[in-house]
XYZ file of N, CA and C in Angstrom:
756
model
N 38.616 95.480 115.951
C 38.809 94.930 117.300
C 38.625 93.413 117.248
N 39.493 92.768 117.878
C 39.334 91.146 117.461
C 38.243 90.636 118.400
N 37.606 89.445 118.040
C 36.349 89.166 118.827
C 36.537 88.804 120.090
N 34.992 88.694 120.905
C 35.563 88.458 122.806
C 35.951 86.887 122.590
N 36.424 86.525 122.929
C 36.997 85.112 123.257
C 36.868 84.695 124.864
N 35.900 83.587 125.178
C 35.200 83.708 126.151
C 36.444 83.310 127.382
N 37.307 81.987 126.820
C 38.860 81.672 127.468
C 39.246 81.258 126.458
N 40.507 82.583 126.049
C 41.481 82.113 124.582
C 42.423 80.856 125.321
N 42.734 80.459 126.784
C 43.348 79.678 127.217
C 42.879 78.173 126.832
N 41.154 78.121 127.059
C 40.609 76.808 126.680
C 41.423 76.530 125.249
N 41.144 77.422 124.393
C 41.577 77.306 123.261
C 43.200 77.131 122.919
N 43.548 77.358 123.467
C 45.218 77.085 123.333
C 45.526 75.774 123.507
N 44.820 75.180 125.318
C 45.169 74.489 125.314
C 44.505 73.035 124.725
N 43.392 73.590 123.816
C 43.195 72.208 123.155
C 43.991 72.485 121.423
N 44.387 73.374 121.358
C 45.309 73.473 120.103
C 46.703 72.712 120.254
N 47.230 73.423 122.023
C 48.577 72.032 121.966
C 48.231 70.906 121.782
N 47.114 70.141 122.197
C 46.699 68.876 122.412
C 46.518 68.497 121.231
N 45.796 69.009 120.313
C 45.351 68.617 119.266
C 47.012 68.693 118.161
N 48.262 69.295 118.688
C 49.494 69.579 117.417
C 50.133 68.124 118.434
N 50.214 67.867 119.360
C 50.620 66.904 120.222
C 50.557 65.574 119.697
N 48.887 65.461 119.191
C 48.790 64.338 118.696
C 49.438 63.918 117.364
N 49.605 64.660 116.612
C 50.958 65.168 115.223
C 52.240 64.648 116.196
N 52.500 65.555 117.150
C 54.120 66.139 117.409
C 54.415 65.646 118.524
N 54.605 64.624 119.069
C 54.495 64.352 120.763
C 55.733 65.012 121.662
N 56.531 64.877 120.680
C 57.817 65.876 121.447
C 57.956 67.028 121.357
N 56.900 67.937 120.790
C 56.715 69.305 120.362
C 57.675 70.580 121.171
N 57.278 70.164 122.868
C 57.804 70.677 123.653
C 59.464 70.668 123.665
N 59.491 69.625 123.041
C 61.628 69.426 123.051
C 61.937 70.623 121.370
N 61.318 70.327 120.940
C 61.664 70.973 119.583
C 61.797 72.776 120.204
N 60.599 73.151 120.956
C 60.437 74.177 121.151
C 61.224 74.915 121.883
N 61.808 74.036 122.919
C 63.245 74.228 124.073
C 64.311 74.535 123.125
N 64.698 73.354 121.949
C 65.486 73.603 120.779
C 65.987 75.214 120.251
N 64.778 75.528 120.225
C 64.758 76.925 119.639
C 64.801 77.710 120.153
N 64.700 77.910 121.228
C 64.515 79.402 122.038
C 66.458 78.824 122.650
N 66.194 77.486 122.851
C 68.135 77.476 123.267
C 69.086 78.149 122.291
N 68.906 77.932 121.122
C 69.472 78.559 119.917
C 69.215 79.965 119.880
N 67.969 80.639 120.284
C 67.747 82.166 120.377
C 68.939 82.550 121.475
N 69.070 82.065 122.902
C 69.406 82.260 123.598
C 71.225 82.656 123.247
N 71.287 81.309 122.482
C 72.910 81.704 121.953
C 73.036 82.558 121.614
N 72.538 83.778 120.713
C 72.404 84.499 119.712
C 72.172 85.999 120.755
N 72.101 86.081 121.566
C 71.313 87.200 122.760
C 72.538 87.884 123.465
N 73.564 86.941 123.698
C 74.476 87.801 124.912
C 73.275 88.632 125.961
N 72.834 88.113 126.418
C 71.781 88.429 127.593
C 71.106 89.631 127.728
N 70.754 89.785 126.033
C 69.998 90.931 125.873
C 68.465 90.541 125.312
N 67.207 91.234 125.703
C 66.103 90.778 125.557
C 65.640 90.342 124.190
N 65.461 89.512 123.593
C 65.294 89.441 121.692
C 63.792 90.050 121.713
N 64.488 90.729 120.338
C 62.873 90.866 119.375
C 62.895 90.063 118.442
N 61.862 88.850 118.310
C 61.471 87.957 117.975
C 60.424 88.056 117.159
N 60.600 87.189 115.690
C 59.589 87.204 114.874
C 58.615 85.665 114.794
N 57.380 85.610 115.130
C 57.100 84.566 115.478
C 56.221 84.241 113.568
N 56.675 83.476 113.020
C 56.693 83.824 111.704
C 55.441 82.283 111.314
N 54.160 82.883 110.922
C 53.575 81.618 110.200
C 53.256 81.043 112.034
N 52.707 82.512 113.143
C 52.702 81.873 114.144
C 51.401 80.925 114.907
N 50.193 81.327 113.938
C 48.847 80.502 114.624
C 48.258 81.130 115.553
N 48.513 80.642 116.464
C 47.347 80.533 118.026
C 48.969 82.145 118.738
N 49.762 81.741 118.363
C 50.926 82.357 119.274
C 51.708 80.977 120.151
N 51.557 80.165 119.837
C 52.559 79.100 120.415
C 54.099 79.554 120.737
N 54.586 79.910 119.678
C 56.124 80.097 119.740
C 56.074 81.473 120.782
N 55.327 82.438 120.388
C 55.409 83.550 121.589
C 55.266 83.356 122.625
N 54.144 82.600 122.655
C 53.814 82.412 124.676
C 55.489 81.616 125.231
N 55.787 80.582 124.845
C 56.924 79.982 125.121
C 58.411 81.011 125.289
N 57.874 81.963 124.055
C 59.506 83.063 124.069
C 59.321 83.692 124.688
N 57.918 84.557 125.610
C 57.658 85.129 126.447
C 57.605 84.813 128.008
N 57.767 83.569 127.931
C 57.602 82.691 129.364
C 59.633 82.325 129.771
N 60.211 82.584 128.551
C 61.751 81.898 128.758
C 62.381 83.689 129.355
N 61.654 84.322 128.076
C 62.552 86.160 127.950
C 61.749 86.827 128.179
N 61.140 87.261 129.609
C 59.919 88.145 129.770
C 60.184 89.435 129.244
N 60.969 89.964 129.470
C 61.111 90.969 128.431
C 61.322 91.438 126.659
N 61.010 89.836 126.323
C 60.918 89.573 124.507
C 60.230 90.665 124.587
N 60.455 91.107 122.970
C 59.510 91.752 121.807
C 59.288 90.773 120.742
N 57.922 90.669 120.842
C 57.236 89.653 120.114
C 56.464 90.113 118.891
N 56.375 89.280 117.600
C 55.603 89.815 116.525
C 55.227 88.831 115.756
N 53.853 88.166 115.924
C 53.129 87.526 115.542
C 52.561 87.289 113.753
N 53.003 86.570 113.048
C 52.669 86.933 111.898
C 51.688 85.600 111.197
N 50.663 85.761 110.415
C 50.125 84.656 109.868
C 48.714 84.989 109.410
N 48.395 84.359 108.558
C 46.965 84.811 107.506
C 45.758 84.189 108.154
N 45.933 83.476 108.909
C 44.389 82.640 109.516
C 43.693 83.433 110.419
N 42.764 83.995 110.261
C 42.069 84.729 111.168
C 41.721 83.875 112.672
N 40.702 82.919 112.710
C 40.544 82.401 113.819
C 41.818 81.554 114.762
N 42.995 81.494 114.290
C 44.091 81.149 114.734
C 44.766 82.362 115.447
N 44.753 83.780 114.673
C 44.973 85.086 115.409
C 44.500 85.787 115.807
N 42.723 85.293 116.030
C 41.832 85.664 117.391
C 42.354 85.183 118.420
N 42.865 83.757 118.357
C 43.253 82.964 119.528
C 44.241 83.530 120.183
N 45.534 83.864 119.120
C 47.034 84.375 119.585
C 46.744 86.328 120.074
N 46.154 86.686 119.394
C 45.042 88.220 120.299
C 45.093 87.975 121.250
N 43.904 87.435 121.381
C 43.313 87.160 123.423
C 44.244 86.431 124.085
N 44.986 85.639 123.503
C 46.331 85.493 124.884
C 47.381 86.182 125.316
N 48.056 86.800 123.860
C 48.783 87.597 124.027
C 48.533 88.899 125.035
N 46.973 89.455 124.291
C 46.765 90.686 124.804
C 48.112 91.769 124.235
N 48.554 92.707 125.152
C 49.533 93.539 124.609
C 51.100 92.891 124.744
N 50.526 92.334 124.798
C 52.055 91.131 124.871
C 52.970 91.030 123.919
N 52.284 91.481 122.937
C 52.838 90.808 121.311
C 52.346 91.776 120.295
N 52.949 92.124 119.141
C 52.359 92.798 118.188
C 51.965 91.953 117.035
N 50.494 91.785 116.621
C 49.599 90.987 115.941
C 49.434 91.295 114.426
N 49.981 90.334 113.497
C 49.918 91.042 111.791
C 49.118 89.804 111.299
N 48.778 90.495 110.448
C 47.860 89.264 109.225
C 48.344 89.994 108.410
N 48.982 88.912 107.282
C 50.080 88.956 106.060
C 50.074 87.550 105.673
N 49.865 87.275 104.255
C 50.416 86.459 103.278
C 51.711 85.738 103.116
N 52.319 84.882 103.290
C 53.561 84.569 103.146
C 53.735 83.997 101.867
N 52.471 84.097 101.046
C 52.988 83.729 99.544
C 53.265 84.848 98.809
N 53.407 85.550 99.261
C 53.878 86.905 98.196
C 55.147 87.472 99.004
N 56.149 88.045 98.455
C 56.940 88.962 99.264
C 56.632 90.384 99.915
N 55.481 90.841 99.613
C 54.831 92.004 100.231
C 54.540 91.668 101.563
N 54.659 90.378 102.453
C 54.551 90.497 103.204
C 55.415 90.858 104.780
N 56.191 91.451 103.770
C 57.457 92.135 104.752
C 56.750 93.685 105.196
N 56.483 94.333 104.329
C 56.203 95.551 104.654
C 54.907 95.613 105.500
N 54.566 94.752 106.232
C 53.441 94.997 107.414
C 54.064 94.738 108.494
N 55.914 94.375 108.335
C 56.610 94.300 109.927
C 56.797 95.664 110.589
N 56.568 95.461 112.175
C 56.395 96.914 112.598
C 58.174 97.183 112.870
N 59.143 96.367 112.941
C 60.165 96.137 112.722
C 61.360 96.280 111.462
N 62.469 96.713 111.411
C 63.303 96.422 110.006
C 64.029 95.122 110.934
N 64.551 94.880 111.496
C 65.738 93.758 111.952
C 65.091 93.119 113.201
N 65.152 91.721 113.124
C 65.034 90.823 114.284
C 66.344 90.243 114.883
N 66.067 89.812 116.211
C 67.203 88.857 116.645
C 66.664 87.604 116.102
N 65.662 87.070 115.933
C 65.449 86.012 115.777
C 64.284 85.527 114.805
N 64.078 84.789 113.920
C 62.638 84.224 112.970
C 62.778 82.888 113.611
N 61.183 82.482 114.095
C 61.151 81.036 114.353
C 59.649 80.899 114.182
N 59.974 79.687 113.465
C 58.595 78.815 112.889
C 58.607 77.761 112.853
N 57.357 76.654 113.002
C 57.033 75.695 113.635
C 56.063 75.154 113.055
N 56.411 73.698 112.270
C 54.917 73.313 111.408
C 54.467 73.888 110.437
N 54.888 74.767 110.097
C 53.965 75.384 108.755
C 54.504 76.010 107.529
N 55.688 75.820 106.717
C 56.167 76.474 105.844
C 56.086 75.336 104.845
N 55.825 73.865 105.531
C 55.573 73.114 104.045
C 54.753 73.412 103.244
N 53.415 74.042 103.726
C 52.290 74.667 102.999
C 53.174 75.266 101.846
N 54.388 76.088 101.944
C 54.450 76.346 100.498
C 55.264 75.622 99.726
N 55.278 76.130 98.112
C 55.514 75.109 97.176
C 57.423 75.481 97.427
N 58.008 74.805 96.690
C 59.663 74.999 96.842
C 60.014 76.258 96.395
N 59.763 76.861 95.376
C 60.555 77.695 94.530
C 60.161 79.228 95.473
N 59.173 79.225 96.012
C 57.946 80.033 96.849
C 59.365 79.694 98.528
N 59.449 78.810 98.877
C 59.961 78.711 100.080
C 61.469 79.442 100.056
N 61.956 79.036 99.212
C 63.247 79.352 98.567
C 63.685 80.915 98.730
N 62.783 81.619 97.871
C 63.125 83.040 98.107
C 62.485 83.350 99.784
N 61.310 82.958 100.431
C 60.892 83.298 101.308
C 62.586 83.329 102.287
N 63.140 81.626 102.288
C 64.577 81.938 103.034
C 65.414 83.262 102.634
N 65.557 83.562 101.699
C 66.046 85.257 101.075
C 65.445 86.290 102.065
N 64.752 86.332 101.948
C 63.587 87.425 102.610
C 63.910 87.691 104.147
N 63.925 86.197 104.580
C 63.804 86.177 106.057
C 65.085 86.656 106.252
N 66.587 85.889 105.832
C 68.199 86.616 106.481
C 67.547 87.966 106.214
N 66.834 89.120 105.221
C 67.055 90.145 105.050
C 66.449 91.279 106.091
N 65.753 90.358 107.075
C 64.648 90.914 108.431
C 65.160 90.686 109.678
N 66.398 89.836 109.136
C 67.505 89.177 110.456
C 68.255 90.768 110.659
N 69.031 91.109 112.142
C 69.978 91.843 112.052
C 71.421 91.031 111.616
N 72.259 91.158 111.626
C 73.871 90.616 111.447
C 73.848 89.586 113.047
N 74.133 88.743 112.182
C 74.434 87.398 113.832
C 73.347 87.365 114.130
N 71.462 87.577 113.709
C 70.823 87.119 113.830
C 70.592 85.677 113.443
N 69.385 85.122 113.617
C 69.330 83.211 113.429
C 68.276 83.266 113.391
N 67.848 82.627 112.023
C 66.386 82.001 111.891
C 66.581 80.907 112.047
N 65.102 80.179 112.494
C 65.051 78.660 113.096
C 63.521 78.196 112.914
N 63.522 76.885 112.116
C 62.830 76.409 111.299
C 62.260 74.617 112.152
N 61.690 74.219 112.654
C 61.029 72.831 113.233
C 60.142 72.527 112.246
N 60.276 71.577 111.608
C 59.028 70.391 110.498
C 59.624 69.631 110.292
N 58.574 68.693 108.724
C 59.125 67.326 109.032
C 60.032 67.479 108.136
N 61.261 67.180 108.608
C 62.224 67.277 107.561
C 62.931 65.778 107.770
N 62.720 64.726 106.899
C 63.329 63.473 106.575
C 64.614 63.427 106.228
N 65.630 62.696 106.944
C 66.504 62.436 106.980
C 67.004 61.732 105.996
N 67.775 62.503 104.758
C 67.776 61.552 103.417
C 68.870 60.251 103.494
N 69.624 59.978 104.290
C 70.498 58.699 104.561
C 69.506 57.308 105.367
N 67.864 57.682 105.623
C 67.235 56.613 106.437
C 65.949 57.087 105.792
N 65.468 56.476 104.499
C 64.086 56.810 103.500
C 63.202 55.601 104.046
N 63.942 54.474 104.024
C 63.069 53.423 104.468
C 62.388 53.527 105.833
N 63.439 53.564 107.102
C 63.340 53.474 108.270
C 62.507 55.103 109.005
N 62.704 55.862 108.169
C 61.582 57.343 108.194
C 60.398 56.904 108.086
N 60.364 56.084 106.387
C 58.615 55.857 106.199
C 58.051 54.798 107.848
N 58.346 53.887 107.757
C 58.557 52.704 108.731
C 58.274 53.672 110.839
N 59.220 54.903 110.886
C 58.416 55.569 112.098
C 57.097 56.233 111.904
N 57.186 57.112 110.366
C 56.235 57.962 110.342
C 54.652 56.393 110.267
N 54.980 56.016 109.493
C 53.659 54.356 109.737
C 53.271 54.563 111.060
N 54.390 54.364 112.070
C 54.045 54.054 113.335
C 53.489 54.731 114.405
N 53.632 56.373 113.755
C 53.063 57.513 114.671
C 51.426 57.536 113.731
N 51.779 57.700 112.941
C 50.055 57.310 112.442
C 49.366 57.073 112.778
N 49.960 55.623 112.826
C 48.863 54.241 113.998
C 48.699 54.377 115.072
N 49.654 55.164 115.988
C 49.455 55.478 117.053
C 48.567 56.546 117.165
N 48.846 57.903 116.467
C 47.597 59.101 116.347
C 45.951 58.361 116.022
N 45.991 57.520 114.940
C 45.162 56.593 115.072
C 43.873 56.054 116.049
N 44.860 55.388 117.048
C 44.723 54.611 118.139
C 43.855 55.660 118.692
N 44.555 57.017 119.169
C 44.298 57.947 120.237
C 42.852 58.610 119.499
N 42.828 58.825 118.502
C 41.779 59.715 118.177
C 40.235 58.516 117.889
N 40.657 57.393 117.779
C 39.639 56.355 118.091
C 38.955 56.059 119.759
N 40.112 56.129 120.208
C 39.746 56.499 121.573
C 39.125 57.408 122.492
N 39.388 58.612 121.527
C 38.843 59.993 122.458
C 39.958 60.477 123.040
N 40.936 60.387 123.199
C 42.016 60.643 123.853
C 42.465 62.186 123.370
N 42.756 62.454 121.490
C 43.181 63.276 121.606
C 42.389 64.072 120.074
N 41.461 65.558 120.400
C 41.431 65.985 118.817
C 41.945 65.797 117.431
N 41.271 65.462 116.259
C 42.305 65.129 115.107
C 42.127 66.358 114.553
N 42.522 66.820 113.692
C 42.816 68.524 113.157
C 41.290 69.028 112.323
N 40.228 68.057 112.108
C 39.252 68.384 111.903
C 38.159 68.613 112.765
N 38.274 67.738 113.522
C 37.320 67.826 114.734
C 38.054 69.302 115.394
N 39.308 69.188 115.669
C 39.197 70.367 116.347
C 38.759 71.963 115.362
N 38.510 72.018 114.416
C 38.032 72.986 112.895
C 36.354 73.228 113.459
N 36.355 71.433 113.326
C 34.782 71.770 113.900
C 34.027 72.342 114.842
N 34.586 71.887 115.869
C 34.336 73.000 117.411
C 34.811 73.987 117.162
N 36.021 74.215 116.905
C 35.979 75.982 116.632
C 35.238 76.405 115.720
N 34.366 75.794 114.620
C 33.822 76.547 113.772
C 32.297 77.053 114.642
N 31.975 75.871 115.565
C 30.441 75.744 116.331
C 31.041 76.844 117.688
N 32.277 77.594 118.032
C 32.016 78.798 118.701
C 31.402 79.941 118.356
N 30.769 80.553 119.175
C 29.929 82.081 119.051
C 31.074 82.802 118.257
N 32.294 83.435 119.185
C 32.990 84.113 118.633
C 34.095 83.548 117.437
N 34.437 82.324 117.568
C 35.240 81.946 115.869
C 34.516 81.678 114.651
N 33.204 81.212 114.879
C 32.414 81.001 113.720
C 33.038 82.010 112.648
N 32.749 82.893 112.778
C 32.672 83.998 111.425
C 34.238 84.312 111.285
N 35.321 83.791 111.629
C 36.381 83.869 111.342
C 36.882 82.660 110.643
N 36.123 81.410 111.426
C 36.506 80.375 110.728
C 35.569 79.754 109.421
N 34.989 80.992 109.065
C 34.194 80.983 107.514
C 35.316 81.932 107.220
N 35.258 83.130 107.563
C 36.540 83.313 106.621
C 37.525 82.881 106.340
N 38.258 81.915 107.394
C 39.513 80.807 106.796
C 38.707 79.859 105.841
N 37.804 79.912 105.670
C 37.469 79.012 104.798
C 37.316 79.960 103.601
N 37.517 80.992 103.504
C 36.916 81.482 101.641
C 38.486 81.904 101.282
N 39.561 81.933 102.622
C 40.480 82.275 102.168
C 41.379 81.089 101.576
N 41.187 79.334 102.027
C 41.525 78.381 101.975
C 40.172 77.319 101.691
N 39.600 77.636 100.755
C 38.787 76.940 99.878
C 38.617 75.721 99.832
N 39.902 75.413 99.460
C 40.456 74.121 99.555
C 41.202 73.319 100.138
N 41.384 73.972 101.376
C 42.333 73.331 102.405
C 44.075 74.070 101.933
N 44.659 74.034 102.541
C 46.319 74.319 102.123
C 46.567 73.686 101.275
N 47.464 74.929 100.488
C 48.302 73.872 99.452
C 48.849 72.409 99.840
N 49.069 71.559 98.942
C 49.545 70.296 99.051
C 50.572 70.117 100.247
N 50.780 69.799 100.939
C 51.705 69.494 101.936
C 53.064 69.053 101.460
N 54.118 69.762 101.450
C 55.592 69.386 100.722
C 56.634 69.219 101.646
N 57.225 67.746 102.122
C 57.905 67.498 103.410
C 59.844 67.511 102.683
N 60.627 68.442 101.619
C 61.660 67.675 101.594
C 62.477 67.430 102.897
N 63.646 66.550 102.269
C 64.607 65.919 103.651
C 65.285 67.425 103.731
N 65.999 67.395 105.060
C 66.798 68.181 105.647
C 67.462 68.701 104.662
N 68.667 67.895 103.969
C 69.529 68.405 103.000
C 69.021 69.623 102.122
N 67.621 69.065 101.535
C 67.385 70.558 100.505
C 67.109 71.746 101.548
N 66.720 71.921 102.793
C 66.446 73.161 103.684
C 68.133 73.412 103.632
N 68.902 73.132 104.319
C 70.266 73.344 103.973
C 70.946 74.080 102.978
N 70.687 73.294 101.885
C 70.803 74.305 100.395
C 70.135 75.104 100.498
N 69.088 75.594 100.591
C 68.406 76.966 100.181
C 68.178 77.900 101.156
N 69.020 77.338 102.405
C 69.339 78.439 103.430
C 70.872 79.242 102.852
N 71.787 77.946 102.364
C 73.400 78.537 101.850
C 72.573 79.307 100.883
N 71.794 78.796 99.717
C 71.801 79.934 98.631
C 71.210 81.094 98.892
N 70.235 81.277 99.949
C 69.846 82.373 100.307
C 70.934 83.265 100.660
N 71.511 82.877 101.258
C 73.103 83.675 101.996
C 73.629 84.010 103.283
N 72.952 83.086 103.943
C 73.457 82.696 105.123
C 74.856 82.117 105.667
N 75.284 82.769 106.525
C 76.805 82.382 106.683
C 77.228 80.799 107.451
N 75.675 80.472 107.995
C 75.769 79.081 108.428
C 74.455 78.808 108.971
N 74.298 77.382 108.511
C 73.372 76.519 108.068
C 73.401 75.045 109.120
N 72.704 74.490 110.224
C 72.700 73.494 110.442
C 71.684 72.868 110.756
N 71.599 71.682 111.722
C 70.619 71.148 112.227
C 70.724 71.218 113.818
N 70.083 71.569 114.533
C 70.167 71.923 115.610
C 69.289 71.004 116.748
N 68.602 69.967 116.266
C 67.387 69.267 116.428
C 67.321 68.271 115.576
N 66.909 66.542 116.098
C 66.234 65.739 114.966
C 65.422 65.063 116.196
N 64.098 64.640 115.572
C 63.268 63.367 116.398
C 63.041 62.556 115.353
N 62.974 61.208 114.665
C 62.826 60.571 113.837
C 62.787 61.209 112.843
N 61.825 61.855 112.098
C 61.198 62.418 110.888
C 61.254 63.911 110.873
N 61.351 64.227 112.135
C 61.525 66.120 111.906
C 62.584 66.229 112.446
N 62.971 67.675 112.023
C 64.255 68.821 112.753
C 63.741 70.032 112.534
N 64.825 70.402 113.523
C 65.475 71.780 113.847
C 66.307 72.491 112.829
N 66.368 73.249 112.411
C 67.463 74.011 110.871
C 67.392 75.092 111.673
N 68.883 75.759 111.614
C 69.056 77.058 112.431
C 69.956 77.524 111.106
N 69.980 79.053 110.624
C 70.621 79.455 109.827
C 70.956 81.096 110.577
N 72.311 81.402 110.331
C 72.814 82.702 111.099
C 73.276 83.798 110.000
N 72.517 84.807 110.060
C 72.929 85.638 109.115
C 74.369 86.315 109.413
């Protein structure tokens, strides 16, 4: 039974705040994607895989656009899917699974989605690891399903003028977290670690991530592209850019 969570809402909403200060347009990226689900629907309710989902960000949003979504929450962090638990409630069906292994298909309560969407978090893995994961995912898609992918994906025709924004959001995240204005991703670790009910979850994200996530691996757009075609997707684009990140939509 997942722990009481006194308001999983407090907690949400200092998790947007705290990805905000990262992502300031987070909310446009997120419109991005569920617009692209929407294409894909002919005005039928999607079952949606919220893949590598956290707190449940991408669900609450797909649940607030398609009240009648079927939602399925997937991701290894325990105190991140206490959070996405207590909001969801029965809202959503809740998995803890590995995305570094391919076994983590067989804990979907699902064979075919209308839709995979993820947000922020697949740089954690290494390339060759991401690569087949794109394999995996068309194979959980139904036919004319669409996975859809938001990170930082650098625009390889502007290397200079990328480094030169990403400098500038820095300084600005910077600014704000000198100020008090907005959580930086440790401080917010810390208060959740000093809750009653996340403490002992967020020791277990810690024996499961020792060392923090793997290295952080940002390539440009172009290589997501390729290894959506080689996976075998019938089409591959960008659906989204804000300076330094996009949108990648691929349609099985």
């Amino acid at each position: 039974m997942s722990p009481y969570i006194v308001d999983p809402w407090a907690w949400q909403e200092s998790w947007d705040r705290q990805q905000e200060a990262y992502l300031p347009d987070r909310e446009h990226r997120f419109t991005a994607m569920l617009d692209t689900v929407d294409a894909v629907l002919d005005g039928r309710p999607p079952r949606v895989l919220d893949l590598a989902g956290g707190t449940g960000s991408i669900s609450l949003r797909t649940l607030a656009r398609f009240p009648a979504a079927e939602t399925t929450v997937v991701d290894l962090d325990p105190a991140l899917l206490a959070i996405a638990g207590a909001s969801l409630a029965e809202r959503a069906t809740i998995i803890t699974a590995d995305l570094g292994t391919p076994e983590w298909r067989s804990t979907l309560p699902h064979q075919e989605y209308d839709a995979v969407l993820t947000a922020t978090a697949l740089h954690w893995l290494p390339a060759d690891r991401l690569g087949q994961l794109y394999a995996e995912l068309r194979d959980v898609l139904r036919p004319g399903g669409v996975f859809v992918n938001a990170d930082h994906m650098p625009d390889d025709t502007l290397p200079e003028l990328t480094k030169r924004l990403m400098d500038r959001a820095r300084d600005r995240r910077n600014a704000r977290y000198a100020a008090g204005s907005m959580l930086s991703w440790s401080d917010w670790w810390e208060r959740a670690g000093a809750d009653p009910a996340l403490a002992p979850l967020v020791a277990q994200r810690h024996e499961i991530y020792p060392t923090g996530h793997s290295p952080e691996w940002n390539p440009p757009v172009s290589w997501h592209l390729a290894a959506l075609t080689a996976a075998g997707f019938s089409e591959v684009g960008t659906v989204w850019r804000g300076g330094p990140d996009a949108v990648v939509a691929a349609v099985r």
